[in-house]
Coordinates of C-alpha atoms in Angstrom, one line a residue:
Chain A
M17 CA 0.1 -0.1 -0.2
A18 CA 1.2 3.2 -0.7
L19 CA 1.8 6.0 2.1
T20 CA 1.6 9.7 1.1
H21 CA 3.4 12.2 2.6
D22 CA 0.4 13.6 4.1
D23 CA -0.6 10.4 5.6
V24 CA 2.7 10.4 7.5
L25 CA 2.1 13.9 8.6
S26 CA -1.2 13.0 9.9
I27 CA 0.2 10.0 11.7
L28 CA 3.0 12.1 13.1
K29 CA 0.5 14.7 14.3
I30 CA -1.7 12.0 16.1
I31 CA 1.4 10.8 18.0
D32 CA 2.7 13.9 18.8
E33 CA -0.5 14.7 20.5
S34 CA -0.5 11.4 22.3
P35 CA 1.0 10.7 25.4
Y36 CA 3.2 7.7 24.0
D37 CA 6.8 8.0 23.4
E38 CA 7.0 5.3 20.8
V39 CA 4.7 3.7 18.4
R40 CA 4.9 0.9 16.0
L41 CA 2.6 0.7 13.1
E42 CA 2.2 -2.4 10.9
I43 CA -0.4 -2.6 8.1
G44 CA 0.3 -5.3 5.8
D45 CA 3.9 -5.3 4.6
L46 CA 4.4 -1.7 5.8
K47 CA 5.9 -1.1 9.1
L48 CA 6.2 2.2 10.9
H49 CA 8.2 2.8 13.7
V50 CA 8.1 6.2 15.4
K51 CA 10.3 7.2 18.8
R52 CA 9.8 10.4 20.7
R53 CA 12.7 11.9 22.1
G54 CA 12.8 13.9 25.2
D55 CA 15.8 16.2 24.5
S56 CA 14.4 17.9 21.5
D57 CA 10.5 17.4 21.8
S58 CA 11.1 16.5 18.2
L59 CA 9.9 13.4 16.4
V60 CA 12.2 11.3 14.5
P61 CA 10.1 9.2 12.1
V62 CA 11.8 6.2 10.8
Q63 CA 10.6 3.9 8.4
T64 CA 12.2 0.6 9.4
V65 CA 12.0 -3.0 9.8
S66 CA 14.4 -3.8 12.4
K67 CA 17.3 -1.4 12.9
S68 CA 16.1 2.0 13.7
P69 CA 18.9 4.3 13.7
E70 CA 19.3 5.7 17.3
R71 CA 20.0 9.2 17.5
Q72 CA 23.5 9.0 19.6
G73 CA 23.4 10.8 23.0
Q74 CA 25.7 13.4 21.2
G75 CA 23.3 15.4 19.1
P76 CA 24.2 18.1 17.1
A77 CA 23.5 20.4 20.1
E78 CA 25.7 18.7 22.5
Q79 CA 28.5 18.8 20.0
Q80 CA 28.1 22.2 19.4
R81 CA 31.0 24.2 21.0
P82 CA 29.6 27.8 22.1
A83 CA 31.2 30.5 20.2
Q84 CA 30.8 33.3 22.7
A85 CA 33.8 35.1 24.2
L86 CA 35.1 33.0 27.1
P87 CA 36.9 34.4 30.1
P88 CA 40.5 33.5 30.0
S89 CA 40.0 30.8 32.8
A90 CA 37.7 29.0 30.5
M91 CA 40.2 28.4 27.8
P92 CA 42.2 25.2 28.2
A93 CA 45.8 25.5 29.4
H94 CA 48.4 25.1 26.8
G95 CA 49.0 21.4 25.6
E96 CA 45.4 20.5 26.0
Q97 CA 43.6 20.8 22.6
L98 CA 40.3 22.2 22.2
P99 CA 38.3 20.1 19.4
I100 CA 38.4 21.8 16.0
A101 CA 35.5 23.9 15.1
P102 CA 32.3 21.7 15.0
T103 CA 30.7 22.9 12.0
G104 CA 32.1 20.2 9.8
S105 CA 30.0 17.2 8.8
Q106 CA 28.8 15.3 12.0
P107 CA 25.5 13.5 10.8
L108 CA 22.5 15.2 11.4
P109 CA 19.5 13.0 12.3
E110 CA 17.4 11.9 9.2
G111 CA 14.8 14.4 8.3
L112 CA 16.3 17.3 10.0
I113 CA 17.9 20.1 7.9
A114 CA 20.6 22.4 9.5
V115 CA 20.4 26.1 8.5
R116 CA 24.0 27.1 8.9
A117 CA 25.8 30.6 9.3
P118 CA 26.4 32.0 6.0
M119 CA 29.5 33.8 7.5
L120 CA 31.2 34.4 10.7
G121 CA 29.4 37.1 12.8
T122 CA 27.0 37.9 15.5
F123 CA 23.7 35.9 15.8
Y124 CA 20.3 37.7 16.4
R125 CA 17.2 36.0 16.5
A126 CA 15.1 39.2 16.3
S127 CA 15.3 42.1 13.9
A128 CA 15.9 44.5 16.8
P129 CA 16.1 44.1 20.7
G130 CA 12.7 44.0 22.2
E131 CA 11.1 42.7 18.8
P132 CA 9.7 39.2 18.9
P133 CA 12.0 36.4 17.5
F134 CA 11.7 35.7 14.0
V135 CA 10.9 31.9 14.9
E136 CA 10.4 29.7 17.9
V137 CA 10.6 26.0 18.3
G138 CA 7.5 24.6 17.0
D139 CA 7.1 27.2 14.3
K140 CA 6.2 26.2 10.8
V141 CA 8.5 28.2 8.2
G142 CA 8.6 28.4 4.6
P143 CA 11.9 28.2 2.6
D144 CA 12.1 32.1 2.3
D145 CA 11.0 32.8 6.0
T146 CA 14.0 34.5 7.8
V147 CA 14.9 32.5 10.8
C148 CA 17.4 34.8 12.1
L149 CA 20.3 37.4 11.4
V150 CA 24.0 37.4 11.4
E151 CA 25.8 40.8 11.8
V152 CA 29.1 41.6 10.7
M153 CA 30.1 45.3 11.3
K154 CA 26.7 46.8 11.5
L155 CA 25.8 44.9 8.3
F156 CA 22.9 42.4 8.8
H157 CA 22.5 39.4 6.7
S158 CA 19.2 37.7 7.1
V159 CA 19.2 33.9 7.3
K160 CA 16.3 32.1 5.6
A161 CA 15.1 28.8 6.5
G162 CA 15.9 27.4 2.9
V163 CA 13.3 24.7 3.5
A164 CA 9.8 24.3 4.5
G165 CA 9.4 22.7 7.8
T166 CA 9.2 23.0 11.6
V167 CA 11.6 24.7 13.7
V168 CA 12.8 21.9 16.0
K169 CA 15.9 23.5 17.8
I170 CA 17.6 26.7 17.7
L171 CA 21.2 25.9 18.8
V172 CA 23.0 29.4 19.6
E173 CA 22.2 32.0 22.1
N174 CA 21.1 35.4 21.0
G175 CA 23.8 37.7 20.6
S176 CA 26.8 35.4 20.5
M177 CA 29.5 35.0 17.8
V178 CA 29.0 32.1 15.4
E179 CA 31.4 31.0 12.9
H180 CA 31.1 30.4 9.0
G181 CA 29.1 27.2 8.5
Q182 CA 28.0 26.8 12.0
V183 CA 24.6 25.0 12.7
L184 CA 22.1 27.7 14.0
V185 CA 18.7 26.1 13.7
L186 CA 17.4 22.8 12.9
I187 CA 14.2 22.4 10.9
E188 CA 12.3 19.0 10.3
S189 CA 11.5 19.1 6.7
Y190 CA 8.5 18.5 5.1
Q191 CA 10.1 17.4 1.9
R192 CA 12.5 14.6 1.6
T193 CA 14.9 16.4 -0.6
P194 CA 18.5 16.1 -0.4
D195 CA 19.9 18.4 2.1
A196 CA 20.6 21.4 0.1
A197 CA 21.1 23.5 3.1
I198 CA 24.1 21.8 4.2
Q199 CA 26.3 22.3 1.0
Chain B
M12 CA 58.5 46.4 33.2
R13 CA 54.9 46.8 32.8
E14 CA 52.9 43.6 32.0
N15 CA 51.9 42.7 28.6
P16 CA 48.4 43.8 27.8
I17 CA 48.0 41.0 25.3
K18 CA 46.6 37.7 26.8
R19 CA 44.9 36.4 23.9
L20 CA 46.1 36.8 20.3
F21 CA 44.3 36.3 17.0
V22 CA 46.0 35.1 14.3
T23 CA 44.5 36.0 11.0
N24 CA 46.6 34.1 8.5
R25 CA 47.5 30.6 7.4
G26 CA 50.4 28.3 6.6
E27 CA 53.7 28.4 8.2
I28 CA 53.4 31.8 9.4
A29 CA 50.4 31.1 11.6
V30 CA 52.2 28.3 13.1
R31 CA 55.2 30.6 13.7
V32 CA 53.1 33.1 15.3
I33 CA 51.4 30.5 17.4
R34 CA 54.7 29.3 18.7
A35 CA 56.0 32.6 19.5
C36 CA 52.8 33.0 21.5
R37 CA 53.3 30.0 23.4
K38 CA 56.6 30.9 24.3
L39 CA 55.4 34.4 25.8
G40 CA 52.3 32.6 27.4
I41 CA 49.8 34.1 25.2
E42 CA 46.8 32.4 24.1
T43 CA 46.0 32.0 20.4
V44 CA 42.7 31.9 18.3
I45 CA 43.1 31.1 14.6
G46 CA 40.6 32.1 12.0
V47 CA 40.7 29.7 9.2
S48 CA 39.0 29.1 6.0
E49 CA 36.9 25.9 5.5
V50 CA 39.7 24.1 4.0
D51 CA 42.1 24.9 6.7
R52 CA 40.2 23.3 9.5
E53 CA 42.8 20.6 9.7
S54 CA 45.9 22.6 9.1
L55 CA 48.7 22.5 11.5
G56 CA 47.9 26.2 13.0
A57 CA 44.4 24.9 13.5
K58 CA 45.7 22.0 15.6
L59 CA 48.3 24.2 17.5
A60 CA 46.2 27.1 18.4
D61 CA 44.0 27.0 21.7
R62 CA 40.8 27.7 19.7
V63 CA 39.8 27.6 16.0
V64 CA 37.2 29.9 14.4
C65 CA 36.0 29.3 10.8
I66 CA 36.1 32.6 8.9
G67 CA 34.7 31.5 5.7
P68 CA 34.9 29.5 2.6
A69 CA 38.3 28.7 0.7
P70 CA 38.7 31.7 -1.6
A71 CA 40.8 34.2 0.3
A72 CA 38.6 37.2 -0.9
Q73 CA 36.0 35.3 1.2
S74 CA 37.9 34.6 4.2
Y75 CA 41.6 35.6 4.7
L76 CA 41.1 38.9 3.1
K77 CA 37.8 39.8 5.1
G78 CA 39.1 42.4 7.6
E79 CA 35.6 42.9 9.4
I80 CA 35.1 39.3 9.8
A81 CA 38.6 38.8 11.5
V82 CA 37.7 41.7 13.7
T83 CA 34.5 40.4 14.6
A84 CA 36.2 37.0 15.3
A85 CA 39.0 38.4 17.4
K86 CA 36.3 40.5 19.7
G87 CA 33.9 37.6 19.8
T88 CA 36.7 35.4 21.0
G89 CA 38.1 37.9 23.6
C90 CA 41.3 38.6 21.8
Q91 CA 43.1 42.0 22.7
A92 CA 45.5 41.8 19.6
M93 CA 45.7 40.8 15.9
H94 CA 48.6 39.3 14.2
P95 CA 48.3 39.5 10.3
G96 CA 51.3 37.4 9.4
Y97 CA 52.5 38.5 5.9
G98 CA 50.3 38.6 2.8
F99 CA 46.7 39.0 3.0
L100 CA 45.7 41.9 5.4
A101 CA 49.1 42.5 6.7
E102 CA 49.6 45.7 4.6
R103 CA 46.3 47.1 4.5
A104 CA 46.1 50.5 6.4
G105 CA 42.3 50.3 6.6
F106 CA 42.7 46.9 8.4
A107 CA 45.3 48.3 10.9
R108 CA 42.8 51.3 11.4
L109 CA 39.8 49.1 11.9
C110 CA 41.6 46.8 14.4
A111 CA 42.4 50.2 16.3
E112 CA 38.8 51.4 16.1
H113 CA 37.7 48.0 17.7
G114 CA 40.3 48.2 20.5
L115 CA 42.7 45.5 19.0
I116 CA 46.1 45.9 19.2
F117 CA 47.4 45.4 15.6
V118 CA 50.8 43.9 15.6
G119 CA 52.4 45.9 13.3
P120 CA 53.0 49.6 12.6
S121 CA 50.3 52.3 12.6
A122 CA 48.0 52.7 9.9
D123 CA 49.7 55.8 8.9
A124 CA 53.0 54.3 8.7
I125 CA 51.4 51.6 6.4
E126 CA 49.7 54.1 4.1
A127 CA 52.7 56.1 3.7
M128 CA 54.9 53.3 2.5
G129 CA 52.3 51.0 0.8
D130 CA 52.1 53.5 -1.8
K131 CA 55.3 53.0 -3.6
L132 CA 55.3 56.3 -5.4
R133 CA 54.5 58.1 -2.0
A134 CA 57.4 56.1 -0.4
R135 CA 59.7 57.0 -3.3
K136 CA 58.9 60.9 -2.7
I137 CA 59.7 60.4 0.9
A138 CA 63.1 58.7 0.4
E139 CA 63.8 61.3 -2.0
A140 CA 63.2 63.9 0.3
L141 CA 65.4 62.3 2.9
G142 CA 68.3 62.2 0.4
I143 CA 68.1 58.2 0.2
P144 CA 69.4 57.1 -3.3
M145 CA 66.5 55.6 -5.6
V146 CA 66.6 53.6 -8.9
P147 CA 65.9 56.3 -11.4
G148 CA 62.5 56.1 -12.5
T149 CA 59.3 58.3 -12.9
D150 CA 56.4 59.4 -11.5
R151 CA 53.0 58.1 -12.6
V152 CA 52.8 57.1 -16.1
A153 CA 49.5 57.7 -18.0
G154 CA 49.8 55.1 -20.9
S155 CA 52.2 53.1 -23.0
D156 CA 53.4 56.5 -24.8
D157 CA 55.2 57.2 -21.5
L158 CA 56.9 54.2 -21.6
V159 CA 58.1 54.5 -25.1
E160 CA 59.4 58.0 -24.2
F161 CA 61.3 56.8 -21.2
G162 CA 62.7 53.9 -23.4
R163 CA 64.1 56.6 -25.8
R164 CA 65.4 58.7 -23.2
A165 CA 66.9 56.1 -20.6
G166 CA 67.1 53.0 -22.8
Y167 CA 65.8 49.4 -22.3
P168 CA 65.3 47.4 -20.4
F169 CA 63.1 48.9 -17.7
L170 CA 60.4 47.9 -15.1
V171 CA 56.8 49.2 -15.1
K172 CA 55.4 48.7 -11.8
A173 CA 52.2 49.1 -9.7
S174 CA 52.5 51.7 -7.1
A175 CA 50.2 49.9 -4.9
G176 CA 52.1 46.8 -5.7
G177 CA 54.3 44.1 -3.9
G178 CA 55.4 40.5 -4.1
G179 CA 56.2 41.0 -7.8
R180 CA 52.6 41.4 -8.8
G181 CA 51.7 44.3 -11.4
M182 CA 55.2 44.5 -12.6
R183 CA 56.6 44.0 -16.2
V184 CA 60.0 44.2 -17.7
V185 CA 60.1 46.1 -21.1
R186 CA 62.8 45.2 -23.2
T187 CA 61.8 46.8 -26.5
P188 CA 59.3 49.6 -27.8
Q189 CA 56.9 47.0 -29.1
E190 CA 56.6 45.4 -25.7
A191 CA 55.4 48.8 -24.1
A192 CA 51.7 48.6 -24.8
S193 CA 51.2 45.1 -23.8
A194 CA 53.4 45.6 -20.7
F195 CA 51.4 48.6 -19.8
E196 CA 48.0 46.7 -20.1
A197 CA 49.1 43.8 -18.3
A198 CA 50.7 45.4 -15.3
S199 CA 47.8 47.8 -14.9
A200 CA 45.1 45.1 -15.3
E201 CA 47.2 43.1 -12.7
A202 CA 47.4 45.7 -10.3
R203 CA 43.8 46.8 -10.5
A204 CA 42.9 43.0 -9.7
A205 CA 45.4 42.5 -7.0
F206 CA 45.4 46.0 -5.2
G207 CA 42.4 47.8 -6.7
D208 CA 44.6 50.4 -8.0
S209 CA 46.3 50.4 -11.6
T210 CA 48.4 53.4 -10.9
L211 CA 52.0 52.5 -12.5
Y212 CA 55.4 53.9 -12.5
I213 CA 58.8 53.4 -14.3
E214 CA 62.1 52.2 -12.7
R215 CA 65.2 51.4 -14.5
Y216 CA 66.2 47.8 -14.6
L217 CA 69.6 47.2 -13.5
E218 CA 71.7 45.2 -15.4
R219 CA 73.9 43.6 -12.5
A220 CA 72.2 44.2 -9.2
R221 CA 71.6 42.3 -5.8
H222 CA 68.6 42.6 -3.8
V223 CA 69.7 43.4 -0.2
E224 CA 67.5 44.5 2.5
I225 CA 67.7 45.8 6.0
Q226 CA 65.6 44.5 8.8
V227 CA 64.3 47.1 11.1
M228 CA 62.8 46.9 14.7
G229 CA 61.2 50.0 16.3
D230 CA 59.0 50.6 19.2
A231 CA 56.6 53.0 20.8
H232 CA 59.3 54.6 22.7
G233 CA 61.4 55.8 19.7
N234 CA 63.9 53.3 19.6
I235 CA 64.7 52.1 16.1
V236 CA 67.4 49.3 15.8
H237 CA 68.5 47.4 12.7
L238 CA 69.5 43.6 12.7
G239 CA 71.6 43.8 9.6
E240 CA 70.9 42.8 5.9
R241 CA 69.4 40.0 4.3
D242 CA 70.4 39.0 0.5
C243 CA 67.6 38.0 -1.6
S244 CA 69.1 37.9 -4.8
T245 CA 68.1 34.4 -5.8
Q246 CA 64.7 35.3 -7.3
R247 CA 62.5 34.6 -10.4
R248 CA 60.0 36.9 -11.6
H249 CA 60.8 39.0 -8.4
Q250 CA 59.7 36.1 -6.3
K251 CA 62.5 35.3 -3.8
L252 CA 63.6 31.8 -3.8
I253 CA 66.6 31.5 -1.5
E254 CA 67.9 34.3 1.1
E255 CA 71.0 34.4 3.3
A256 CA 72.6 36.9 5.8
P257 CA 75.1 38.2 5.7
S258 CA 75.3 39.3 2.1
P259 CA 78.4 37.7 0.6
V260 CA 78.8 41.3 -1.1
V261 CA 78.1 43.7 1.5
D262 CA 81.1 44.7 4.0
E263 CA 80.9 46.7 7.3
A264 CA 81.0 50.0 5.9
L265 CA 78.2 49.3 3.2
R266 CA 75.9 47.9 5.8
D267 CA 76.4 50.7 7.9
R268 CA 75.4 53.2 5.0
M269 CA 72.3 51.1 4.2
A270 CA 71.2 50.5 7.7
Q271 CA 71.4 54.2 8.5
A272 CA 69.3 55.1 5.4
A273 CA 66.7 52.4 6.3
I274 CA 66.5 53.7 10.0
R275 CA 66.4 57.5 8.9
L276 CA 63.2 56.2 6.7
A277 CA 61.8 54.5 9.5
R278 CA 62.2 57.3 12.0
H279 CA 60.6 59.6 9.5
V280 CA 57.4 57.9 9.3
G281 CA 57.2 57.3 13.1
Y282 CA 57.9 53.5 12.5
T283 CA 57.1 50.8 15.3
N284 CA 57.5 47.1 15.1
A285 CA 59.3 44.7 12.5
E286 CA 60.0 46.4 9.0
T287 CA 62.2 45.9 6.1
V288 CA 63.7 48.3 3.9
E289 CA 64.4 46.9 0.6
F290 CA 67.3 48.0 -1.6
L291 CA 68.8 47.4 -4.9
L292 CA 72.8 47.2 -4.8
D293 CA 74.1 47.8 -8.4
L294 CA 77.1 45.8 -8.7
D295 CA 78.6 48.1 -11.5
S296 CA 78.4 51.6 -9.7
G297 CA 78.5 50.0 -5.8
E298 CA 75.7 52.4 -5.5
F299 CA 72.6 51.2 -3.4
Y300 CA 69.1 52.2 -4.3
F301 CA 65.9 52.2 -2.3
L302 CA 63.3 50.0 -3.8
E303 CA 60.5 49.7 -1.0
M304 CA 59.7 49.4 2.7
N305 CA 57.7 46.5 3.8
T306 CA 55.7 46.9 6.8
R307 CA 55.3 43.6 8.2
I308 CA 57.2 40.4 9.2
Q309 CA 58.8 38.9 6.1
V310 CA 59.0 35.3 5.0
E311 CA 62.7 35.4 5.2
H312 CA 62.8 36.6 8.8
P313 CA 64.4 33.4 10.0
V314 CA 67.7 34.1 8.4
T315 CA 68.1 37.5 10.7
E316 CA 66.9 35.4 13.5
T317 CA 69.5 32.7 13.0
I318 CA 72.4 35.1 13.1
T319 CA 71.3 37.7 15.6
G320 CA 69.4 35.2 18.1
V321 CA 66.6 37.7 18.2
D322 CA 62.9 36.0 18.0
L323 CA 61.6 38.5 15.8
V324 CA 57.8 37.5 15.9
A325 CA 58.0 37.3 19.7
E326 CA 59.5 40.8 19.5
Q327 CA 56.8 41.9 17.5
I328 CA 54.2 40.9 19.7
Q329 CA 56.0 42.2 23.0
V330 CA 56.7 45.7 21.1
A331 CA 53.1 45.9 19.9
G332 CA 52.2 45.5 23.6
G333 CA 54.1 48.6 24.7
A334 CA 57.5 46.8 25.6
P335 CA 60.9 48.6 24.5
V336 CA 63.0 46.7 21.6
S337 CA 64.9 44.2 23.6
R338 CA 68.3 45.1 22.3
A339 CA 70.4 48.3 22.1
Q340 CA 72.0 48.6 18.7
E341 CA 75.5 48.0 20.2
D342 CA 74.2 44.6 21.5
V343 CA 73.3 43.5 18.1
R344 CA 75.6 40.9 16.9
L345 CA 75.7 39.2 13.7
E346 CA 77.1 35.5 14.2
G347 CA 77.9 33.1 11.2
H348 CA 76.1 32.7 8.1
A349 CA 72.5 31.8 7.6
I350 CA 70.8 30.5 4.3
E351 CA 67.0 29.7 3.7
C352 CA 65.5 28.0 0.8
R353 CA 61.9 28.2 0.3
I354 CA 60.3 24.9 -0.4
N355 CA 57.5 25.4 -2.7
A356 CA 55.0 22.6 -4.1
E357 CA 55.9 23.6 -7.6
T358 CA 57.7 21.9 -10.6
A359 CA 60.6 24.0 -11.4
E360 CA 61.2 22.5 -14.9
R361 CA 57.5 23.4 -15.7
G362 CA 57.9 27.1 -15.1
F363 CA 57.5 26.5 -11.2
L364 CA 54.0 25.1 -11.9
P365 CA 52.2 24.8 -8.6
S366 CA 51.6 21.1 -7.5
P367 CA 48.8 20.9 -5.0
G368 CA 47.8 17.8 -3.6
R369 CA 48.3 15.4 -0.6
I370 CA 51.7 14.9 1.2
D371 CA 52.3 11.3 1.8
T372 CA 55.7 11.6 3.1
W373 CA 57.0 14.2 4.9
Q374 CA 60.4 13.9 6.6
P375 CA 62.2 17.1 7.3
P376 CA 66.0 17.2 8.1
S377 CA 67.0 17.8 11.7
G378 CA 70.2 18.4 13.5
A379 CA 72.6 21.2 14.7
G380 CA 72.1 24.2 12.7
I381 CA 69.0 23.2 10.7
R382 CA 65.6 24.6 11.0
V383 CA 62.4 24.0 9.4
D384 CA 59.3 26.3 9.5
S385 CA 56.3 24.6 8.2
H386 CA 52.8 23.7 8.5
C387 CA 53.0 20.3 6.7
Y388 CA 53.0 17.0 8.3
P389 CA 52.3 13.5 6.8
G390 CA 48.8 13.3 5.2
Y391 CA 48.4 17.1 4.9
F392 CA 46.7 18.3 2.0
V393 CA 48.4 21.4 0.2
P394 CA 44.9 23.1 -1.1
P395 CA 45.1 24.7 -4.4
F396 CA 43.8 28.0 -3.3
Y397 CA 46.7 29.6 -1.6
D398 CA 50.5 30.4 -1.9
S399 CA 52.4 27.2 -2.8
M400 CA 55.3 27.4 0.1
I401 CA 55.0 24.5 2.0
G402 CA 58.1 25.1 4.1
K403 CA 61.3 27.1 4.8
L404 CA 64.5 25.3 5.3
I405 CA 66.9 27.5 7.1
V406 CA 70.7 26.4 8.1
H407 CA 73.3 28.2 10.1
G408 CA 77.2 27.8 9.9
S409 CA 80.1 29.5 11.3
N410 CA 80.7 30.9 8.0
R411 CA 79.3 31.0 4.4
A412 CA 81.1 27.7 3.1
E413 CA 79.8 25.9 6.1
A414 CA 76.3 27.0 5.8
L415 CA 76.3 25.9 1.9
T416 CA 77.4 22.4 3.1
R417 CA 74.9 22.3 5.6
M418 CA 72.3 23.3 3.3
R419 CA 73.5 20.7 0.7
N420 CA 73.3 17.9 3.4
A421 CA 69.7 19.2 4.6
L422 CA 68.1 19.2 1.1
A423 CA 69.3 15.7 0.5
N424 CA 67.9 14.8 3.7
F425 CA 64.5 16.3 3.1
T426 CA 62.2 13.7 1.9
I427 CA 58.7 14.9 0.6
G428 CA 56.2 12.6 -1.4
G429 CA 53.1 13.2 -3.1
V430 CA 53.7 16.7 -4.3
A431 CA 56.5 18.0 -6.4
T432 CA 58.7 20.4 -4.7
T433 CA 61.6 22.9 -5.4
I434 CA 64.0 20.8 -3.7
P435 CA 65.9 19.6 -6.9
F436 CA 65.8 23.3 -8.0
H437 CA 67.4 24.3 -4.7
Q438 CA 70.2 21.7 -5.2
A439 CA 71.0 22.9 -8.4
V440 CA 71.5 26.3 -7.3
L441 CA 73.6 25.2 -4.3
A442 CA 75.8 23.4 -6.5
H443 CA 76.3 26.1 -9.0
P444 CA 79.5 27.8 -9.0
D445 CA 78.0 31.2 -9.5
F446 CA 76.0 30.8 -6.5
V447 CA 78.9 29.3 -4.3
D448 CA 81.1 32.0 -5.4
G449 CA 78.5 35.0 -4.7
R450 CA 78.5 36.0 -8.1
I451 CA 74.9 36.0 -8.9
T452 CA 72.4 39.0 -9.7
T453 CA 68.7 39.5 -9.5
R454 CA 68.4 38.2 -13.0
W455 CA 70.5 35.2 -12.8
V456 CA 67.9 32.6 -12.2
E457 CA 65.9 33.6 -15.2
E458 CA 68.6 34.5 -17.5
K459 CA 71.1 32.1 -17.0
L460 CA 70.2 29.0 -14.6
M461 CA 66.8 28.3 -16.0
R462 CA 68.5 28.1 -19.7
E463 CA 71.1 25.8 -18.1
L464 CA 68.9 23.8 -16.2
Y465 CA 65.7 23.7 -18.4
Q466 CA 66.7 25.4 -21.6
Q467 CA 63.9 27.9 -20.7
E468 CA 64.1 31.4 -22.2
P469 CA 63.4 34.2 -20.0
V470 CA 59.9 35.9 -20.1
A471 CA 59.0 39.3 -19.2

């Protein structure tokens, strides 16, 4: 039987509103296994038979090294190594799209102090919706979602410095298109 | 002595000089943050720095040349100072000014001094006013007619040079009136692309000259000392290949005259920090001529460090933090002889064609009197986006003969696999009687050696 994209969304919505953490659905030869994860309130739908890829304890949020200014005491002593910038290619959970900083700069969630943030976790966004700003020397660059979906996580504190390519926001995509935002 | 206000320093450069700056900072107990492009995340500088931030994609125009990004990154990571190394942002007055405006100590001279010396025509005027001899030449030229006119008056060949230039870019040799138009076009286009300024001027192209430069160090207290000369006559298309100190053709009296001219110039522009004043020494007349002043640390600084024992990069950082120059002039002593070979990932016999790629074998020589400054390691990928220099081999001997022998042995024991390098070229130079006897000129590589080695004719 064919399962449409809308069907999946409906199923996810039902599960989201249910009190259960895990649902297994079997209709004929179709098996659907959905697990809810506490850390991000997100649903990670996985169409699976036996091996459901577990999100490792270290999601992108945990690997993220905060980029704000550190007091000298927060720096490691010489000889100890800080990990190399985390913006490389750690695997993202399936279905999540990373919105990355187009340049190094200061991350802002709203257009001005006191204004409401562009997005909150749970908001639905379209590809052209601005999710945040990155500022370099008073020049503000709006960062678009790049994809239609739901904001699942905002990884950076308002006002902190972000690196080129750093993951800022995670969006759960409606479309299963290749991850263009990562490139 | 008051405390150094620099506790954490931002390195806005890559390659061996980034590693060199980080090592100097470690010695001084200063933390480092390095800004890297996407392809330099695995670089040695990134591994050695206390903190790494990615400043942009691989092309330098979008990463290493973005001054506002470097300043934002330095402020955002809590740095007090900015070291620009050489190349990229090092001689951009606007960048030095931007650092100052944001409360960052720029490790280099003031923006005004960079500005005064960065414009070569302006620098020539200053030198002229101070009575420092200059290569005969012109003010700004408007078109190829001016070139033909100069050739008719003063003869060929001559050089047409970018006023904003440096590093051999925006420069052409004109050998016949027929070449004037194309040389003017090419130099002016290159100058506009590289420096955003297509202003050109003419300089006589000396037949038999050596490139001799004086290392100067100044501080905020008005002290200016010189650390002797470097001879960088082994060049190809105005790119230095081998440097040595002392120069085999400079004696005590000449050194003193050149150094005094360099110091006069530095004092006039209120110079602080490390700088180099370049001269051409005309072997026919014995006269030296001012070429330009470079307001930064130079690639070849290790030869000076080797014979003086002064750590120039550490000195730069301390002086930027307000300390006086560590030595008085009378305490500067030149001991023995040093030679540096620039090891580039290039194929000399194919016109020094760059040879980027993965280095699978990297076995540098070691031992007494041998130093290797490099950012490479086994498995390092030499990216195609930047300069092809992969290291500098520096040797020290008690005299020139000993240094030559040591360099020959060190080159023979330097094993690099996976990319072509200029090591065979250096071996050919070190074996050549002209080089051994100190008889080369700035035109020797192109006009003699390349012919002998590879049957290649010189190009303008």
